[in-house]
Coordinates of C-alpha atoms in Angstrom, one line a residue:
X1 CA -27.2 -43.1 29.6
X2 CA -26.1 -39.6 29.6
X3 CA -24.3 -39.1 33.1
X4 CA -24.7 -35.3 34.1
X5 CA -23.5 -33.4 37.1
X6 CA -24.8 -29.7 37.2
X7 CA -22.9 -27.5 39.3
X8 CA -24.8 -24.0 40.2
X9 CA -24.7 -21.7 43.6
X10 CA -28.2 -20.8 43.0
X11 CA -30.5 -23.7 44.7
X12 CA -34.0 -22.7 42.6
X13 CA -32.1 -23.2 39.0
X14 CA -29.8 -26.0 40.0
X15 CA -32.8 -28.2 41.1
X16 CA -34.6 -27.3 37.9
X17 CA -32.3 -28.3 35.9
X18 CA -31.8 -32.0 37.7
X19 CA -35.1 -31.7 37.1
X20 CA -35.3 -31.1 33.6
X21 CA -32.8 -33.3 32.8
X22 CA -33.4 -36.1 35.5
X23 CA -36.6 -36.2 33.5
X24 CA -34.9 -37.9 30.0
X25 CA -35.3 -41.4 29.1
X26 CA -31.5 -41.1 27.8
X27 CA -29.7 -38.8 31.2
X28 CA -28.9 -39.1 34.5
X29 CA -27.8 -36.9 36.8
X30 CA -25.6 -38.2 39.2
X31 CA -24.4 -35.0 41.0
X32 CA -24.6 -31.4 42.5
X33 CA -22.5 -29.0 43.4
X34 CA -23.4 -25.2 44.3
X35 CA -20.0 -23.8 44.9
X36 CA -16.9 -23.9 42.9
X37 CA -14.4 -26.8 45.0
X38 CA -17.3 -28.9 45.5
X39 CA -18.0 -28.7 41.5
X40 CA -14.5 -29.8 40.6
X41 CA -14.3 -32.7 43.2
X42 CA -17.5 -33.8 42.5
X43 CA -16.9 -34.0 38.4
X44 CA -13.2 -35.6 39.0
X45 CA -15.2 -37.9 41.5
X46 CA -17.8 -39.0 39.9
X47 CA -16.5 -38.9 35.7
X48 CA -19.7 -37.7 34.2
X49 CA -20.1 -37.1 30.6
X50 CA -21.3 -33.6 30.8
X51 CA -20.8 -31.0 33.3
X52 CA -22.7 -28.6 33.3
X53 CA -21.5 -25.2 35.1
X54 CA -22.2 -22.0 35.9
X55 CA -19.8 -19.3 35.9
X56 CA -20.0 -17.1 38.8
X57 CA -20.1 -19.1 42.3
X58 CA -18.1 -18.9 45.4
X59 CA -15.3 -20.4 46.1
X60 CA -14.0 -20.5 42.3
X61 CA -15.6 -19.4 39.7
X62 CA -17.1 -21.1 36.7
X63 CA -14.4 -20.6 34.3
X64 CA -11.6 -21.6 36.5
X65 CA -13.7 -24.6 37.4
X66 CA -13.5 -25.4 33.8
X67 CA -10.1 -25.3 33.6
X68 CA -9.6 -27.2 36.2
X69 CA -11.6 -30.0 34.0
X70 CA -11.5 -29.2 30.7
X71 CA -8.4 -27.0 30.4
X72 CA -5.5 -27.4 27.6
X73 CA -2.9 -29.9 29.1
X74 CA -5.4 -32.3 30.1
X75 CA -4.9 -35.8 29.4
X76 CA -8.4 -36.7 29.9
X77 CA -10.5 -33.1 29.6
X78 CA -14.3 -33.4 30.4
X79 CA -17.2 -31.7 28.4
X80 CA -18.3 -28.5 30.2
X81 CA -21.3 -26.9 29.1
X82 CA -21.6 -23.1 30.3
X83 CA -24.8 -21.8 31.4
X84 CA -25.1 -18.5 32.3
X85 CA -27.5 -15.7 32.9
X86 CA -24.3 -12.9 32.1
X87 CA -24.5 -12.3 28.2
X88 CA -21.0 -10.9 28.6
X89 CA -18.1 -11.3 26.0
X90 CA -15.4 -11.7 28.5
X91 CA -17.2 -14.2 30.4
X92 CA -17.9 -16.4 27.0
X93 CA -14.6 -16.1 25.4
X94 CA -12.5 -17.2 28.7
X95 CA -14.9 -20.3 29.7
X96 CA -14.1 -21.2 25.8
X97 CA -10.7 -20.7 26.3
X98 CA -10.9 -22.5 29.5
X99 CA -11.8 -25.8 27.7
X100 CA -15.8 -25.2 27.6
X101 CA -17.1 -27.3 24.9
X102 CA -20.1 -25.0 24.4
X103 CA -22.6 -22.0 26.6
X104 CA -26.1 -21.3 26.4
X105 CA -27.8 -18.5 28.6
X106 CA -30.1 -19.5 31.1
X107 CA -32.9 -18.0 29.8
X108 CA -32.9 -20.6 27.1
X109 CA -35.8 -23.2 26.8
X110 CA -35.6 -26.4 28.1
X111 CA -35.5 -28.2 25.0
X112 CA -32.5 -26.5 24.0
X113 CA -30.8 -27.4 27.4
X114 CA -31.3 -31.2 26.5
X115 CA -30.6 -30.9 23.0
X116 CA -27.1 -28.9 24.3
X117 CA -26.5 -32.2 26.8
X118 CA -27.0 -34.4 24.0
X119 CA -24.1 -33.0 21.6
X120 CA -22.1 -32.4 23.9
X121 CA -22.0 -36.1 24.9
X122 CA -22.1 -36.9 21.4
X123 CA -18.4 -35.4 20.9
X124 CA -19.7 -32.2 19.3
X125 CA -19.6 -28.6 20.4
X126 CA -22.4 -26.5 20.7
X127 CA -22.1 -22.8 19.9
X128 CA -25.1 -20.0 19.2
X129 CA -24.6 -19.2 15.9
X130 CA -26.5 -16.1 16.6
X131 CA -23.9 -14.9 18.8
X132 CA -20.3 -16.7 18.0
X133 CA -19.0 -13.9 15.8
X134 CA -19.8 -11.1 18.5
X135 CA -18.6 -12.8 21.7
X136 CA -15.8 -14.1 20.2
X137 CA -14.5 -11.8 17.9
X138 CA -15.7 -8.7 19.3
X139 CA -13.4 -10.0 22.5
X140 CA -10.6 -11.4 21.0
X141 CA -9.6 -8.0 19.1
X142 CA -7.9 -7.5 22.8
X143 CA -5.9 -10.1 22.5
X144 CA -2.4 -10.9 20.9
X145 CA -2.4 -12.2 17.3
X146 CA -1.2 -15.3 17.7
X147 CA 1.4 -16.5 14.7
X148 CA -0.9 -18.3 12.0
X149 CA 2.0 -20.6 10.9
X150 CA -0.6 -23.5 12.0
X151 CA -3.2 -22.7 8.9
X152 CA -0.2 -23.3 6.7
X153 CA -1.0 -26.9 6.9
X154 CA -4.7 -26.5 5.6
X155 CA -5.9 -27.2 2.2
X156 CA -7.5 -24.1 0.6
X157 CA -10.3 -26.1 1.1
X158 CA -9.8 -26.7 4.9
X159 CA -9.2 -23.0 5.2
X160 CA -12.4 -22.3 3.8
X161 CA -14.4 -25.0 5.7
X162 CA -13.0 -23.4 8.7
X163 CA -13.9 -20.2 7.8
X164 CA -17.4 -21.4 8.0
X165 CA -17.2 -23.3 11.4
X166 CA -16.1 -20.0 12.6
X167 CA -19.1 -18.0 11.4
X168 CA -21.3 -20.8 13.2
X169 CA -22.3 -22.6 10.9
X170 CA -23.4 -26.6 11.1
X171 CA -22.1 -29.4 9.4
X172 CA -25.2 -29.5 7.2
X173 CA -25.3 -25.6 6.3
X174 CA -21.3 -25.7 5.2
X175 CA -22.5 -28.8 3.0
X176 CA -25.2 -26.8 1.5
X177 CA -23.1 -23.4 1.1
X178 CA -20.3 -25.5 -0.6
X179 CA -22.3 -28.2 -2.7
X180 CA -20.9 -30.9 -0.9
X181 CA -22.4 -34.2 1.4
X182 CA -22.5 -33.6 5.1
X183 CA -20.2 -36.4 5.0
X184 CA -17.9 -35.0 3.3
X185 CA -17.8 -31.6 5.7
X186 CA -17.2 -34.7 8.8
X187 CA -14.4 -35.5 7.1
X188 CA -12.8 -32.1 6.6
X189 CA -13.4 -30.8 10.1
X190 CA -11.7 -34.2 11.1
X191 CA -9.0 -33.5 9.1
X192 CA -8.7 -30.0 10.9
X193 CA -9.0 -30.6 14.2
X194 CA -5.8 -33.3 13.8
X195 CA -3.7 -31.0 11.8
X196 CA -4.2 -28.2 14.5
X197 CA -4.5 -30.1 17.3
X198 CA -7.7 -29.3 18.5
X199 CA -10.1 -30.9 20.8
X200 CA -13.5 -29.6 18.9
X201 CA -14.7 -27.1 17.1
X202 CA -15.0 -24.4 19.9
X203 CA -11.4 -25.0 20.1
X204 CA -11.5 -24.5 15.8
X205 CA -13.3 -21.0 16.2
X206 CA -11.3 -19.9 19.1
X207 CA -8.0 -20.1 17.1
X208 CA -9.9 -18.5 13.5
X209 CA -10.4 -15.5 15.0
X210 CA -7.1 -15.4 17.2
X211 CA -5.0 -15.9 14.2
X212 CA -6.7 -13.5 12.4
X213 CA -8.2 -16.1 9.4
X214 CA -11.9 -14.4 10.2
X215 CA -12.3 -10.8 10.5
X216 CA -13.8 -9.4 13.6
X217 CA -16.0 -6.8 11.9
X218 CA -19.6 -7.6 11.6

């Protein structure tokens, strides 16, 4: 079982989503919160395997609630899942920053929700391809280049796989775009995440664009 705890100051939408996930065979939700504090005590209370959190409530916000949970320096960070009706870069690129392992929009479908839960859980992160390359790298043209002394420790290869994780795609289009097995592609974003210490691939894309390995136009 999935164990979920949804965390949102808006009563209507937190209740449909215990709902809509309460409802699968494989989930349960095991908690609420509707206000910042309560979300972090209840997800360090209760251990779930997904959080899933809204960004703007009182008390503390979303993506310092995240942080809180997920944030680098963790020894034990949990998997937050962002859900959000504010389509704002800011908002996205800090919550992935924060330690987020992925964000949808709350206007997505609930199938999309549950399929979001699921990889999560499974250890994967979940990004919009659609919409990676413009909330991240739109935003993170603000920011301070970070040194790229870390890529020096990628394959050409590895560079270019990452490259790829960064424009969104899945393990199964990088496979198809490169002529090689899926597991094959597993094994190279394994091999990148442990050379640059990363946690997943949001953490992957996060760092392509800060050190400047993808462009930010288009």
């Amino acid at each position: 079982m999935i164990r979920v705890v949804v965390c949102d100051d808006q009563a209507l939408i937190r209740s449909g989503f215990v709902a809509i996930l309460g409802a699968q065979p494989d989930m349960e939700v095991v908690g609420e919160a509707s206000d910042g504090p309560s979300a972090v005590a209840t997800a360090l209370r209760l251990q779930p395997d997904v959080v899933v959190m809204d960004i703007q409530m009182p008390g503390l916000d979303g993506i310092e609630a995240t942080r809180k949970l997920a944030g680098p320096g963790l020894e034990h960070p949990m998997k937050v899942l962002v859900v959000t009706t504010f389509n704002v870069d800011s908002y996205v690129y800090e919550a992935l920053r924060a330690g987020a392992s992925g964000f949808l929009l709350k206007d997505t479908r609930p199938p999309e929700l549950i399929g979001a839960v699921r990889t999560i859980a499974a250890g994967d992160a979940l990004l919009d391809p659609a919409v990676t390359r413009r909330l991240v790298g739109r935003f993170a043209t603000r920011l301070r280049r970070e040194e790229s002394s870390a890529m020096t420790g990628l394959t050409p290869r590895e560079v270019e796989v990452l490259k790829l994780i960064a424009a969104g795609l899945s393990n199964a289009e990088i496979a198809a775009t490169l002529v090689i097995s899926a597991e094959t592609v597993k094994t190279y974003v394994s091999r990148i995440l442990t050379k640059l210490d990363l946690r997943d691939r949001v953490q992957a894309v996060v760092l392509a664009y800060r050190t400047g390995l993808v462009s930010t136009d288009g």
